[in-house]
């Protein structure tokens, strides 16, 4: 039974905690926190000051009431001592009557030594409490209860009547403490209302002041969010000579550094492959990328007759021509998951399956080569219509084992691939004819039937004992033609907009 009750209690506590967590906000603005703290301190100060003033006022009023009661009781006792001894009742009645006419005095009484009431006017307390054998003035608080009114708190002051050092009786003066209590209550109410008003005013003032104080922090937070969104040009234009000013200056310097770093990365990624740039920038402490053996495909694309063509063009025209075709070759390479290894004069070297895992790198390289040739054919139609010389490519492709990594010295390095398979791809490109894509027989056998090709010749390669039989690629299988045509149209559209695509869309 006890175990069940414990389990139920734990469940209830868990449910309550979950509901409280949902109701509790996840973020408190610093302005609200500052306002809350400032308001709390102001309220605490006002409440403490109010209590201090109220207590002092109560003590002062109580002391005044006691002094007045003592004085009245002593004066009555002094005046009544001889009439008590002479049994002059008329004189005693005149004393009590005169004293009771004071608005502050509710009652006055004169008693004989044996406690007999000799004269009285107004309210009188019980004799047992009124007549005392004490030598000095004594006070006796008590309550007067009536049917139609709430209880009234009274204080009776008793003083001994002494004649020639002999006590002959007592004098009793009764005062009301309710007026003092009412005044104290009114004072407390006034202090409470003043505290509430000051709390409201202090809350508004504290919130306004905290907003002013937290505004630079809010600006820093918004600027940080802008940096997180990629807006590296964000700056905070706020000159201050305090700690927040130093923080703002540090933020602006950081944002400027991030912008410069981003610009360097963008420029760097234009000189090397973006994937290579990402790897290098991600590990700046160790610039050298470890060389590793890979199974990949290399594609060399060379412009046929470029030397003769460049002799007829201005240097600026040659540069414009190369930039135009290399941009589109780079776009075609990215569409099939490859990267541009380097540009060598009028020749582009592309690699597939090196930086990114690609089990079908050979077919993607062939598809890229077909796309480049079709793109060149489309552009040549436009060049013929414009009266410009045509541009034709010869392409060599080879797959196999190669070594990929950073090669060079500490002062100058580049990420590339080397090996016999790379050399053979370059050799195949050099023997290819205009608008021709050639590969060796072993690669063609792997890619059948997705690639259609025709045997061309047997090529003797220096350093190899057996000749290499090469094939000329005609086309790729028709089920891949729709993707090829879409990529071609995308390249043409981006060229028209002076931009080539970088989105990978290979099969």
XYZ file of C-alpha atoms in Angstrom:
507
model
C 0.000 0.000 0.000
C 2.824 2.399 0.926
C 4.590 1.655 -2.365
C 1.454 2.509 -4.373
C 0.997 5.805 -2.520
C 4.657 6.703 -3.151
C 4.278 5.899 -6.851
C 1.132 8.042 -7.097
C 2.861 10.959 -5.365
C 5.827 10.708 -7.723
C 3.482 10.714 -10.722
C 1.643 13.788 -9.427
C 4.933 15.595 -8.803
C 6.170 14.722 -12.299
C 2.952 16.017 -13.886
C 3.157 19.266 -11.901
C 6.803 19.738 -12.852
C 5.988 19.160 -16.529
C 3.179 21.731 -16.434
C 5.376 24.252 -14.646
C 8.113 23.746 -17.228
C 5.598 24.437 -20.013
C 4.336 27.581 -18.281
C 7.792 28.839 -17.358
C 9.205 30.927 -20.223
C 12.451 29.752 -21.753
C 13.860 33.254 -22.158
C 13.773 36.234 -19.801
C 14.877 39.555 -21.325
C 17.657 41.195 -19.358
C 15.593 44.397 -19.218
C 12.873 42.504 -17.332
C 15.431 41.029 -14.926
C 16.993 44.427 -14.239
C 13.561 46.009 -13.755
C 12.541 43.212 -11.391
C 15.683 43.558 -9.290
C 15.490 47.359 -9.178
C 11.785 47.278 -8.291
C 12.405 44.713 -5.563
C 15.162 46.843 -4.043
C 13.030 49.987 -4.192
C 10.003 48.237 -2.659
C 12.183 46.700 0.020
C 13.618 50.125 0.830
C 10.188 51.785 0.863
C 8.685 49.034 3.030
C 11.580 49.174 5.487
C 11.365 52.961 5.679
C 7.565 52.795 6.170
C 7.870 50.248 8.952
C 10.562 52.320 10.633
C 8.462 55.499 10.471
C 5.320 53.680 11.621
C 7.075 52.114 14.610
C 8.636 55.423 15.586
C 5.281 57.160 15.315
C 3.578 54.486 17.431
C 6.257 54.685 20.083
C 6.047 58.484 20.123
C 2.250 58.461 20.469
C 2.429 55.802 23.179
C 5.037 57.807 25.067
C 2.934 60.975 24.779
C -0.156 59.118 26.058
C 1.795 57.667 28.977
C 3.284 61.052 29.878
C -0.116 62.717 29.743
C -1.731 59.971 31.848
C 1.058 60.058 34.425
C 0.886 63.846 34.661
C -2.914 63.954 35.037
C -2.929 61.182 37.636
C -0.141 62.785 39.698
C -1.781 66.226 39.526
C -5.156 64.866 40.624
C -3.555 62.885 43.443
C -1.653 65.948 44.661
C -4.747 68.177 44.646
C -6.922 65.526 46.301
C -4.620 64.616 49.227
C -5.834 67.363 51.633
C -9.561 67.089 50.691
C -9.324 63.303 51.240
C -7.859 63.839 54.692
C -10.434 66.555 55.478
C -13.248 64.480 53.987
C -14.245 67.440 51.839
C -16.481 65.620 49.343
C -17.541 68.818 47.596
C -13.960 69.708 46.790
C -13.288 66.163 45.573
C -16.308 66.227 43.286
C -15.129 69.544 41.835
C -11.681 68.054 41.109
C -13.032 65.009 39.277
C -15.640 67.049 37.413
C -13.116 69.626 36.249
C -10.712 66.942 35.050
C -13.358 64.944 33.190
C -14.157 68.019 31.103
C -10.890 67.457 29.186
C -11.656 65.727 25.862
C -8.722 63.398 26.298
C -9.850 62.191 29.722
C -12.687 59.653 29.719
C -12.893 59.273 33.470
C -11.459 60.481 36.807
C -11.825 58.952 40.261
C -10.612 59.573 43.811
C -10.364 56.716 46.274
C -9.741 56.557 49.989
C -6.880 54.601 51.458
C -9.145 51.629 52.067
C -10.319 51.641 48.416
C -13.620 53.399 49.017
C -14.704 55.529 46.056
C -14.947 59.098 47.258
C -15.660 60.909 43.972
C -15.909 59.853 40.318
C -16.711 61.342 36.947
C -16.883 59.428 33.670
C -15.660 55.879 33.102
C -14.157 53.962 36.014
C -12.226 50.673 35.896
C -12.675 47.782 38.267
C -11.538 48.770 41.735
C -9.297 45.757 42.003
C -7.336 46.979 39.065
C -7.590 50.651 39.807
C -6.457 50.939 43.394
C -2.905 49.791 43.837
C -0.512 49.810 46.699
C 2.406 50.704 44.500
C 4.382 53.807 45.435
C 4.527 55.256 41.912
C 2.089 55.784 39.077
C 0.882 52.539 37.532
C -1.028 51.953 34.280
C -3.711 49.371 33.697
C -4.927 48.676 30.118
C -8.417 47.256 29.762
C -11.339 47.066 27.291
C -14.762 48.615 27.606
C -17.362 46.492 25.864
C -20.804 47.729 24.867
C -23.564 46.076 22.907
C -23.705 48.554 20.061
C -20.016 49.358 19.655
C -16.817 47.360 19.150
C -14.543 46.965 22.188
C -12.667 50.147 23.087
C -9.159 49.899 24.492
C -8.643 52.102 27.573
C -5.731 52.788 29.901
C -6.209 53.757 33.544
C -3.352 55.516 35.373
C -3.326 55.241 39.189
C -1.271 57.607 41.385
C -1.052 57.528 45.195
C -2.398 60.585 47.105
C 0.221 61.404 49.783
C -0.012 63.977 52.547
C 3.136 64.625 54.577
C 4.640 61.313 53.464
C 1.508 59.421 54.416
C -0.620 57.764 51.775
C -4.206 58.854 52.268
C -5.756 57.534 49.050
C -5.441 57.190 45.277
C -6.321 59.092 42.121
C -7.301 57.310 38.890
C -7.344 58.887 35.410
C -8.705 56.869 32.469
C -7.673 57.685 28.906
C -8.663 56.138 25.563
C -6.011 54.252 23.590
C -8.338 53.681 20.637
C -7.610 57.133 19.246
C -3.924 56.293 19.312
C -4.623 52.933 17.687
C -6.778 54.593 15.032
C -4.100 57.157 14.282
C -1.499 54.389 14.017
C -3.758 52.419 11.654
C -4.322 55.488 9.491
C -0.602 56.093 9.411
C -0.004 52.484 8.395
C -2.606 52.760 5.630
C -1.041 55.965 4.364
C 2.367 54.322 4.326
C 0.984 51.259 2.511
C -0.737 53.401 -0.123
C 2.354 55.535 -0.561
C 4.482 52.385 -0.865
C 2.143 50.943 -3.508
C 2.175 54.203 -5.467
C 5.943 54.434 -5.232
C 6.204 50.761 -6.225
C 4.191 51.391 -9.383
C 6.190 54.492 -10.198
C 9.447 52.730 -9.364
C 8.478 49.757 -11.556
C 7.844 51.994 -14.564
C 11.005 53.972 -13.921
C 13.042 50.804 -13.358
C 11.742 49.216 -16.562
C 12.493 52.359 -18.571
C 15.954 52.630 -17.034
C 16.662 48.917 -17.524
C 15.587 49.187 -21.170
C 18.026 52.039 -21.605
C 20.775 50.048 -19.922
C 20.052 46.826 -21.813
C 19.616 48.451 -25.245
C 23.298 47.961 -26.207
C 23.066 44.311 -25.145
C 19.893 43.931 -27.227
C 21.691 45.474 -30.202
C 24.554 43.038 -29.691
C 22.107 40.132 -29.623
C 20.401 41.258 -32.856
C 23.768 41.781 -34.523
C 24.863 38.299 -33.437
C 21.717 36.830 -34.969
C 22.439 38.727 -38.189
C 25.966 37.275 -38.228
C 24.482 33.815 -37.660
C 22.192 34.367 -40.683
C 25.261 35.130 -42.797
C 25.047 38.937 -42.850
C 28.729 39.513 -42.131
C 28.490 43.201 -43.034
C 26.539 43.888 -39.815
C 28.105 46.518 -37.558
C 26.971 48.268 -34.362
C 27.270 52.040 -34.649
C 27.391 52.920 -30.951
C 30.350 54.766 -29.431
C 30.677 54.256 -25.678
C 33.535 54.681 -23.213
C 32.523 51.892 -20.846
C 32.806 48.092 -20.760
C 29.921 47.684 -23.198
C 31.754 50.024 -25.590
C 34.783 47.725 -25.508
C 32.473 44.758 -26.098
C 30.866 46.500 -29.106
C 34.275 47.356 -30.503
C 35.351 43.735 -30.098
C 32.188 42.547 -31.861
C 32.760 44.901 -34.798
C 36.364 43.701 -35.094
C 35.183 40.092 -34.984
C 32.542 40.747 -37.672
C 35.157 42.439 -39.868
C 37.451 39.436 -39.403
C 34.653 37.012 -40.294
C 33.850 39.039 -43.423
C 37.489 39.028 -44.472
C 37.727 35.290 -43.789
C 34.587 34.675 -45.859
C 36.001 36.719 -48.733
C 39.282 34.804 -48.554
C 37.384 31.510 -48.582
C 35.365 32.598 -51.622
C 38.475 33.667 -53.504
C 40.336 30.551 -52.378
C 37.524 28.281 -53.579
C 37.822 29.833 -57.035
C 41.483 28.861 -57.302
C 41.025 25.328 -56.003
C 38.101 22.953 -55.789
C 35.517 23.940 -53.201
C 35.825 20.546 -51.529
C 39.598 20.927 -51.310
C 39.198 24.458 -49.970
C 36.757 23.220 -47.310
C 39.156 20.497 -46.200
C 42.109 22.872 -46.000
C 40.213 25.616 -44.166
C 38.740 23.096 -41.736
C 42.236 22.062 -40.637
C 44.435 25.150 -40.757
C 46.815 23.747 -38.142
C 47.784 20.946 -40.514
C 47.770 22.265 -44.048
C 49.083 19.115 -45.692
C 46.326 16.735 -46.668
C 47.598 13.205 -46.328
C 48.138 11.447 -49.636
C 46.115 8.293 -50.085
C 45.613 5.724 -52.837
C 42.217 5.939 -54.515
C 40.331 4.237 -57.300
C 39.065 7.125 -59.422
C 38.548 8.457 -62.955
C 40.432 11.266 -64.685
C 39.159 13.318 -67.633
C 41.314 15.599 -69.791
C 39.498 18.043 -72.113
C 41.684 19.969 -74.574
C 40.695 22.653 -77.121
C 41.704 21.565 -80.614
C 43.846 24.107 -82.527
C 43.878 26.592 -79.725
C 47.344 27.915 -80.562
C 46.345 28.869 -84.109
C 43.063 30.307 -82.877
C 44.740 32.452 -80.216
C 47.068 34.000 -82.807
C 44.036 35.545 -84.514
C 42.488 36.931 -81.334
C 43.369 39.733 -78.947
C 44.691 38.648 -75.508
C 41.493 39.891 -73.883
C 39.438 37.815 -76.322
C 41.534 34.727 -75.581
C 41.014 35.243 -71.852
C 37.290 35.742 -72.330
C 37.034 32.615 -74.486
C 38.872 30.415 -71.958
C 36.900 31.788 -69.007
C 33.619 31.145 -70.806
C 34.375 27.537 -71.733
C 36.165 26.670 -68.495
C 33.217 28.012 -66.486
C 30.823 25.754 -68.348
C 33.219 22.781 -68.091
C 33.387 23.392 -64.339
C 29.579 23.477 -64.201
C 29.293 20.220 -66.164
C 31.865 18.616 -63.868
C 29.918 19.624 -60.744
C 26.664 18.292 -62.194
C 28.176 14.803 -62.278
C 29.952 14.901 -58.932
C 33.458 15.658 -60.156
C 35.897 18.415 -59.274
C 38.216 20.510 -61.388
C 41.744 19.469 -60.526
C 43.435 22.188 -62.546
C 43.437 24.185 -65.785
C 46.589 23.739 -67.845
C 46.624 26.337 -70.582
C 43.691 25.403 -72.805
C 43.296 21.974 -71.159
C 41.054 21.117 -68.188
C 41.797 18.204 -65.866
C 38.757 16.806 -64.052
C 38.671 14.028 -61.440
C 35.759 11.898 -60.267
C 35.499 9.817 -57.087
C 38.449 11.411 -55.245
C 37.094 13.878 -52.686
C 33.609 12.375 -52.512
C 32.721 8.710 -52.398
C 31.326 7.768 -55.803
C 31.010 4.117 -56.748
C 29.975 5.080 -60.296
C 32.708 7.653 -60.953
C 33.675 6.149 -64.335
C 30.176 6.447 -65.832
C 29.772 9.945 -64.390
C 33.044 10.974 -66.066
C 31.850 9.636 -69.440
C 28.465 11.369 -69.024
C 30.291 14.616 -68.235
C 32.421 14.215 -71.375
C 29.322 13.684 -73.543
C 27.727 16.745 -71.929
C 30.816 18.866 -72.675
C 30.800 17.822 -76.339
C 27.083 18.539 -76.726
C 27.491 21.878 -75.013
C 30.371 22.741 -77.346
C 28.187 21.801 -80.333
C 25.392 24.100 -79.125
C 27.812 26.951 -78.552
C 29.394 26.444 -81.962
C 26.027 26.990 -83.598
C 25.818 30.320 -81.860
C 29.404 31.184 -82.772
C 28.824 30.334 -86.430
C 25.770 32.568 -86.469
C 27.862 35.361 -84.942
C 30.743 34.837 -87.370
C 33.108 33.660 -84.649
C 35.523 30.715 -84.909
C 34.228 27.402 -83.607
C 35.697 25.666 -80.564
C 36.129 21.893 -80.538
C 37.284 19.614 -77.736
C 39.126 16.353 -77.641
C 38.679 14.326 -74.474
C 40.539 11.418 -72.932
C 39.188 9.381 -70.021
C 40.810 6.720 -67.864
C 40.034 4.969 -64.569
C 42.321 3.142 -62.193
C 44.467 3.387 -59.104
C 46.121 6.723 -58.381
C 47.517 8.727 -55.494
C 45.498 11.739 -54.281
C 46.809 14.421 -51.947
C 48.710 17.676 -51.548
C 51.880 17.766 -53.575
C 54.495 20.488 -53.647
C 56.707 22.406 -51.231
C 55.970 24.272 -48.034
C 55.692 27.482 -50.070
C 53.511 26.182 -52.889
C 51.209 23.183 -52.878
C 48.255 21.900 -54.829
C 45.822 19.076 -54.311
C 45.954 16.704 -57.281
C 46.148 13.092 -58.371
C 49.191 11.373 -59.832
C 49.930 7.929 -61.161
C 50.091 5.809 -64.271
C 46.321 6.001 -64.780
C 46.520 9.805 -64.848
C 49.346 9.762 -67.364
C 47.410 7.395 -69.621
C 44.354 9.683 -69.550
C 46.530 12.589 -70.653
C 48.032 10.462 -73.420
C 44.561 9.395 -74.628
C 43.508 13.051 -74.785
C 46.516 13.941 -76.906
C 45.741 11.252 -79.531
C 41.992 11.998 -79.629
C 40.608 13.817 -82.627
C 38.337 16.848 -82.692
C 34.959 16.235 -80.967
C 36.146 12.774 -79.934
C 35.981 11.049 -76.536
C 38.275 8.055 -76.181
C 38.887 5.511 -73.442
C 40.718 2.218 -73.181
C 39.024 -1.105 -73.812
C 39.025 -2.238 -70.150
C 36.987 0.794 -69.111
C 34.532 0.327 -71.990
C 33.942 -3.289 -70.976
C 33.075 -2.161 -67.441
C 30.597 0.468 -68.633
C 28.679 -1.691 -71.118
C 25.812 -1.466 -71.978
C 25.345 2.029 -70.517
C 27.889 3.452 -72.952
C 28.061 2.887 -76.701
C 31.529 3.124 -78.222
C 33.460 1.993 -81.245
C 36.946 0.510 -81.387
C 39.357 2.981 -82.936
C 42.895 1.687 -82.842
C 45.584 0.076 -80.792
C 47.952 2.539 -79.191
C 51.512 1.798 -78.186
C 52.388 3.556 -74.952
C 55.993 4.144 -73.989
C 56.815 2.211 -70.837
C 54.105 -0.393 -71.411
C 54.916 -3.741 -72.903
C 51.416 -4.388 -74.302
C 49.634 -1.946 -76.631
C 46.429 -0.254 -75.390
C 43.258 -0.768 -77.389
C 41.163 2.394 -77.359
C 37.482 3.081 -78.033
C 35.677 6.218 -79.180
C 32.536 7.005 -77.164
C 29.456 7.546 -79.276
C 26.806 8.177 -76.651
C 25.293 6.975 -73.362
C 22.229 4.773 -72.983
C 18.882 6.384 -73.777
C 17.528 6.008 -70.223
C 20.175 8.516 -69.082
C 19.483 10.932 -71.927
C 16.732 12.863 -70.110
C 19.067 13.775 -67.278
C 21.806 14.658 -69.747
C 19.442 16.885 -71.733
C 18.219 18.600 -68.546
C 21.792 19.284 -67.460
C 22.613 20.647 -70.926
C 19.629 22.986 -70.864
C 20.564 24.106 -67.368
C 24.087 24.978 -68.486
C 22.795 26.936 -71.449
C 20.331 28.848 -69.289
C 22.983 29.670 -66.721
C 25.371 30.746 -69.441
C 22.719 33.107 -70.729
C 22.554 34.569 -67.200
C 26.364 34.757 -66.999
C 26.432 32.040 -64.369
C 27.172 28.322 -64.467
C 25.550 25.808 -62.059
C 27.316 24.246 -59.125
C 24.570 21.919 -57.886
C 25.349 18.209 -58.049
C 22.632 16.457 -60.031
C 24.354 13.302 -61.217
C 22.707 9.914 -61.172
